[in-house]
């Protein structure tokens, strides 16, 4: 294997697409997780991840969205970060269609409560309807309002949405190249359930201190071995790291 620590021209989008290509001929969903963190492990600055992003991180964030069938995200992140639909333009749509992808990937939000504002950007600023992966015990009015606003509302559990149900549902929908953008609660569950295939972690050249939490939280700790796929360094100090699970796939 070539030296994985390289300094390519990080503005070269075609090279980034190659480096972040999903495995071919997937027979089940591949769960890629994407996060950014500070050098001292903070997941946010003043409550959101925006302050951690660097130009290289933003470029990779965009490329990862270009390559995916679906953006999976926890409701906490969708609410805090004011998620809208995936940004698109004609070039991006054409590139995706030419590469066997739908023109625009939908956002799939995981929410036990279905407490998502039907007037939020998720519903109003998108070119494709979002999926809401929720529970049978979520408030019926919340679900009805989201469905009325155009969301596809799917009940995947009684009180919580299990990892297997998420994976099976995405598989049934033919959405196998999955990009999970967090948040930490959802990521923690995926770690606990040994469902992480890949982590793309940007390390931002910042020290933050404070009390910001980590990128994964769950009730119990577990050890999940990962193998380095690449580390790309930008001139400003940003490290773009990619790790794949060292475990056999489920
Ligand atoms: N640095 C980064 O790259 C990055 C990335 C993402 C997020 N963040 C930050 O992380 C913070 C949010 O953390 P968080 O832990 O609240 O994020 P989260 O995992 O996105 O959201 C947690 C919420 O998502 C829903 N949820 C998650 N897993 C579920 C499951 N299995 N079943 C049912 N519902 C589920 C629940 O929503 P309901 O309450 O609706 O039931 C839960 O309250 C924000 O500050 C955000 O900015 C940082």
Coordinates of C-alpha atoms and ligand atoms in Angstrom, one line a residue:
X1 CA 0.0 0.0 0.0
X2 CA 1.3 3.5 -0.9
X3 CA 2.1 5.9 1.9
X4 CA -1.4 6.8 3.1
X5 CA -0.3 10.2 4.4
X6 CA -0.2 12.3 1.3
X7 CA -0.7 15.9 0.3
X8 CA -2.6 15.9 -3.0
X9 CA -4.1 18.9 -4.4
X10 CA -7.2 18.9 -2.2
X11 CA -9.0 21.2 -4.6
X12 CA -9.1 18.3 -7.1
X13 CA -12.7 17.2 -6.8
X14 CA -12.1 14.2 -9.2
X15 CA -9.3 12.9 -7.0
X16 CA -11.5 13.3 -3.9
X17 CA -14.3 11.4 -5.6
X18 CA -11.9 8.5 -6.3
X19 CA -10.5 8.5 -2.8
X20 CA -13.9 8.5 -1.2
X21 CA -15.6 6.1 -3.7
X22 CA -17.9 3.6 -2.0
X23 CA -17.2 -0.1 -2.6
X24 CA -18.7 -1.4 -5.8
X25 CA -21.6 -3.8 -6.0
X26 CA -22.8 -3.4 -2.5
X27 CA -25.2 -6.2 -1.4
X28 CA -26.3 -4.4 1.8
X29 CA -26.1 -0.8 3.0
X30 CA -22.6 0.6 3.7
X31 CA -22.7 3.0 6.6
X32 CA -20.2 5.8 6.2
X33 CA -20.1 8.3 9.0
X34 CA -18.8 11.8 8.6
X35 CA -17.7 14.1 11.4
X36 CA -15.5 17.1 12.1
X37 CA -13.7 17.6 15.4
X38 CA -11.1 20.0 16.9
X39 CA -7.6 18.8 17.9
X40 CA -8.8 18.5 21.5
X41 CA -11.9 16.5 20.5
X42 CA -14.7 19.1 20.6
X43 CA -17.6 18.3 18.2
X44 CA -18.9 21.9 18.3
X45 CA -18.0 25.5 18.7
X46 CA -20.8 27.5 20.4
X47 CA -23.3 24.7 19.9
X48 CA -22.8 23.8 16.2
X49 CA -20.1 22.2 14.1
X50 CA -20.0 25.1 11.6
X51 CA -17.1 26.8 13.4
X52 CA -14.9 23.7 13.0
X53 CA -15.2 23.5 9.2
X54 CA -12.3 24.5 7.1
X55 CA -12.2 24.9 3.3
X56 CA -10.9 21.3 2.9
X57 CA -13.6 19.9 5.2
X58 CA -16.3 21.7 3.3
X59 CA -15.0 20.4 0.0
X60 CA -15.0 16.8 1.3
X61 CA -18.4 17.3 2.9
X62 CA -19.8 18.3 -0.5
X63 CA -18.0 15.4 -2.3
X64 CA -19.4 12.8 0.3
X65 CA -22.9 14.1 -0.4
X66 CA -22.3 13.8 -4.1
X67 CA -21.4 10.2 -3.8
X68 CA -24.2 9.1 -1.5
X69 CA -27.7 7.6 -2.0
X70 CA -29.0 9.0 1.2
X71 CA -27.9 11.4 4.0
X72 CA -28.8 9.8 7.3
X73 CA -29.0 12.1 10.3
X74 CA -30.3 12.2 13.9
X75 CA -33.1 14.7 14.6
X76 CA -31.0 16.5 17.2
X77 CA -28.4 17.4 14.5
X78 CA -31.1 18.3 12.0
X79 CA -32.7 20.7 14.5
X80 CA -29.5 22.2 15.8
X81 CA -27.9 22.7 12.4
X82 CA -31.1 23.7 10.7
X83 CA -30.9 21.0 8.0
X84 CA -32.4 21.6 4.6
X85 CA -32.3 19.3 1.6
X86 CA -28.9 18.5 0.0
X87 CA -27.7 21.5 -2.1
X88 CA -27.6 20.8 -5.8
X89 CA -27.0 22.4 -9.1
X90 CA -27.1 21.3 -12.7
X91 CA -23.5 20.1 -12.9
X92 CA -23.9 18.0 -9.7
X93 CA -27.2 16.6 -10.8
X94 CA -25.8 15.6 -14.2
X95 CA -22.7 14.0 -12.6
X96 CA -24.8 12.0 -10.2
X97 CA -27.2 10.8 -13.0
X98 CA -24.2 9.8 -15.1
X99 CA -22.9 7.7 -12.3
X100 CA -26.0 5.8 -11.5
X101 CA -27.3 7.9 -8.6
X102 CA -30.5 9.7 -8.2
X103 CA -30.2 13.4 -9.1
X104 CA -30.4 14.5 -5.5
X105 CA -30.0 12.3 -2.3
X106 CA -32.8 12.6 0.2
X107 CA -32.2 13.4 3.8
X108 CA -33.4 10.6 6.2
X109 CA -34.0 11.9 9.7
X110 CA -34.1 9.5 12.7
X111 CA -36.5 10.7 15.4
X112 CA -38.2 8.9 18.2
X113 CA -40.6 11.8 18.8
X114 CA -41.2 13.0 15.2
X115 CA -40.8 16.5 16.7
X116 CA -39.6 18.1 13.5
X117 CA -41.1 21.4 12.5
X118 CA -43.0 21.0 9.2
X119 CA -42.1 24.6 8.4
X120 CA -38.4 23.8 8.9
X121 CA -35.9 23.9 5.9
X122 CA -35.9 20.1 5.9
X123 CA -39.4 20.3 4.4
X124 CA -39.4 23.7 2.8
X125 CA -35.9 24.0 1.3
X126 CA -35.4 20.8 -0.5
X127 CA -35.9 19.5 -4.0
X128 CA -36.7 15.9 -2.8
X129 CA -38.9 14.9 0.1
X130 CA -37.2 13.8 3.3
X131 CA -37.7 10.5 5.0
X132 CA -38.6 10.6 8.6
X133 CA -37.6 7.3 10.3
X134 CA -39.7 7.3 13.5
X135 CA -41.7 5.3 15.9
X136 CA -45.3 4.0 16.3
X137 CA -45.5 5.8 19.7
X138 CA -44.4 9.2 18.4
X139 CA -47.2 11.8 18.5
X140 CA -49.7 11.0 15.7
X141 CA -50.2 14.7 15.0
X142 CA -46.5 15.3 14.5
X143 CA -46.4 12.4 12.0
X144 CA -49.5 13.6 10.2
X145 CA -48.2 17.2 9.9
X146 CA -44.8 15.9 8.5
X147 CA -46.6 13.7 6.0
X148 CA -48.9 16.6 5.0
X149 CA -45.8 18.7 4.4
X150 CA -44.4 16.1 2.0
X151 CA -42.2 13.8 4.1
X152 CA -42.2 10.1 3.8
X153 CA -42.9 9.0 7.4
X154 CA -41.9 5.5 8.3
X155 CA -42.5 3.8 11.7
X156 CA -39.6 1.6 12.4
X157 CA -40.0 0.7 16.1
X158 CA -42.3 1.3 19.1
X159 CA -40.2 3.7 21.2
X160 CA -36.9 4.0 19.4
X161 CA -35.5 3.3 15.9
X162 CA -33.2 0.3 16.0
X163 CA -30.1 0.0 13.8
X164 CA -31.3 -3.1 12.1
X165 CA -34.6 -1.4 11.1
X166 CA -32.7 1.5 9.7
X167 CA -30.4 -0.7 7.7
X168 CA -33.2 -2.9 6.4
X169 CA -35.4 0.0 5.4
X170 CA -32.6 1.7 3.5
X171 CA -31.8 -1.6 1.8
X172 CA -35.5 -2.1 0.8
X173 CA -35.5 1.4 -0.7
X174 CA -32.3 0.6 -2.6
X175 CA -30.3 3.3 -0.7
X176 CA -27.1 1.4 0.0
X177 CA -24.5 4.1 -0.2
X178 CA -25.3 5.7 3.1
X179 CA -23.7 8.9 4.5
X180 CA -24.5 9.4 8.2
X181 CA -23.7 12.9 9.3
X182 CA -24.3 12.1 13.0
X183 CA -25.1 13.2 15.4
X184 CA -23.3 11.8 18.4
X185 CA -26.3 9.9 19.8
X186 CA -27.0 8.1 16.5
X187 CA -23.3 7.4 15.9
X188 CA -23.0 6.0 19.5
X189 CA -25.8 3.6 18.7
X190 CA -24.2 2.5 15.4
X191 CA -20.9 1.8 17.3
X192 CA -22.7 -0.1 20.0
X193 CA -24.5 -2.2 17.3
X194 CA -21.3 -2.8 15.4
X195 CA -22.8 -1.2 12.3
X196 CA -20.1 1.3 11.3
X197 CA -18.4 0.5 8.0
X198 CA -16.4 3.7 7.7
X199 CA -15.6 6.9 9.5
X200 CA -14.5 10.0 7.6
X201 CA -13.2 12.3 10.3
X202 CA -11.9 15.8 9.7
X203 CA -9.5 17.0 12.3
X204 CA -9.6 20.8 12.4
X205 CA -6.4 22.7 13.4
X206 CA -8.1 24.2 16.5
X207 CA -8.0 23.9 20.2
X208 CA -11.4 24.6 21.8
X209 CA -11.4 23.6 25.4
X210 CA -14.8 24.3 27.1
X211 CA -17.4 21.6 27.6
X212 CA -18.3 20.5 24.1
X213 CA -19.0 16.8 23.9
X214 CA -17.4 14.1 21.8
X215 CA -18.5 12.9 18.4
X216 CA -20.1 9.7 19.8
X217 CA -22.0 9.1 22.9
X218 CA -23.7 5.9 24.2
X219 CA -24.6 4.4 27.5
X220 CA -21.8 1.9 27.5
X221 CA -18.3 2.0 26.0
X222 CA -17.2 -0.7 23.6
X223 CA -14.0 -1.2 21.6
X224 CA -14.4 -1.0 17.8
X225 CA -11.2 -1.5 15.8
X226 CA -10.7 0.6 12.6
X227 CA -8.1 0.4 9.9
X228 CA -6.6 3.6 8.3
X229 CA -7.6 4.1 4.7
X230 CA -6.1 7.5 4.2
X231 CA -4.9 10.7 5.9
X232 CA -4.8 13.8 3.7
X233 CA -3.2 16.9 4.9
X234 CA -4.2 20.4 3.7
X235 CA -1.7 23.3 3.9
X236 CA -3.8 25.0 6.6
X237 CA -3.3 22.0 8.9
X238 CA -6.6 20.3 8.4
X239 CA -6.4 16.5 8.4
X240 CA -8.9 14.6 6.3
X241 CA -8.9 11.0 7.7
X242 CA -10.8 8.0 6.5
X243 CA -11.1 4.8 8.5
X244 CA -12.8 1.5 7.6
X245 CA -14.0 -1.1 10.0
X246 CA -11.5 -3.8 10.8
X247 CA -14.3 -6.2 11.6
X248 CA -16.0 -8.6 9.2
X249 CA -19.2 -7.0 7.8
X250 CA -22.4 -7.9 9.5
Ligands
LIG1 N1 -18.8 17.8 14.7 C1 -19.7 17.2 13.9 O1 -19.3 16.8 12.8 C2 -21.1 17.1 14.3 C3 -22.0 16.3 13.5 C4 -23.3 16.2 13.9 C5 -23.8 16.8 15.0 N2 -22.9 17.6 15.7 C6 -23.4 18.2 17.0 O2 -24.0 17.3 17.8 C7 -25.0 17.9 18.6 C8 -26.3 17.1 18.6 O3 -26.0 15.9 19.3 P1 -27.2 14.8 19.4 O4 -26.6 13.6 20.1 O5 -28.4 15.4 20.0 O6 -27.4 14.4 17.9 P2 -28.3 13.4 17.1 O7 -27.8 12.0 17.3 O8 -28.4 13.9 15.8 O9 -29.7 13.6 17.8 C9 -30.3 12.9 18.8 C10 -31.8 12.8 18.6 O10 -32.0 12.1 17.3 C11 -33.0 11.2 17.5 N3 -32.4 9.9 17.5 C12 -31.1 9.5 17.4 N4 -31.0 8.2 17.3 C13 -32.2 7.7 17.4 C14 -32.8 6.4 17.5 N5 -32.0 5.3 17.4 N6 -34.1 6.2 17.6 C15 -34.9 7.3 17.7 N7 -34.5 8.6 17.7 C16 -33.1 8.8 17.5 C17 -33.7 11.6 18.7 O11 -34.6 12.6 18.3 P3 -36.0 13.0 19.0 O12 -35.6 13.8 20.1 O13 -36.7 13.8 17.9 O14 -36.7 11.8 19.3 C18 -32.6 12.1 19.6 O15 -33.0 13.0 20.6 C19 -25.3 19.3 18.0 O16 -24.6 20.3 18.8 C20 -24.6 19.2 16.6 O17 -24.1 20.4 16.2 C21 -21.6 17.7 15.4

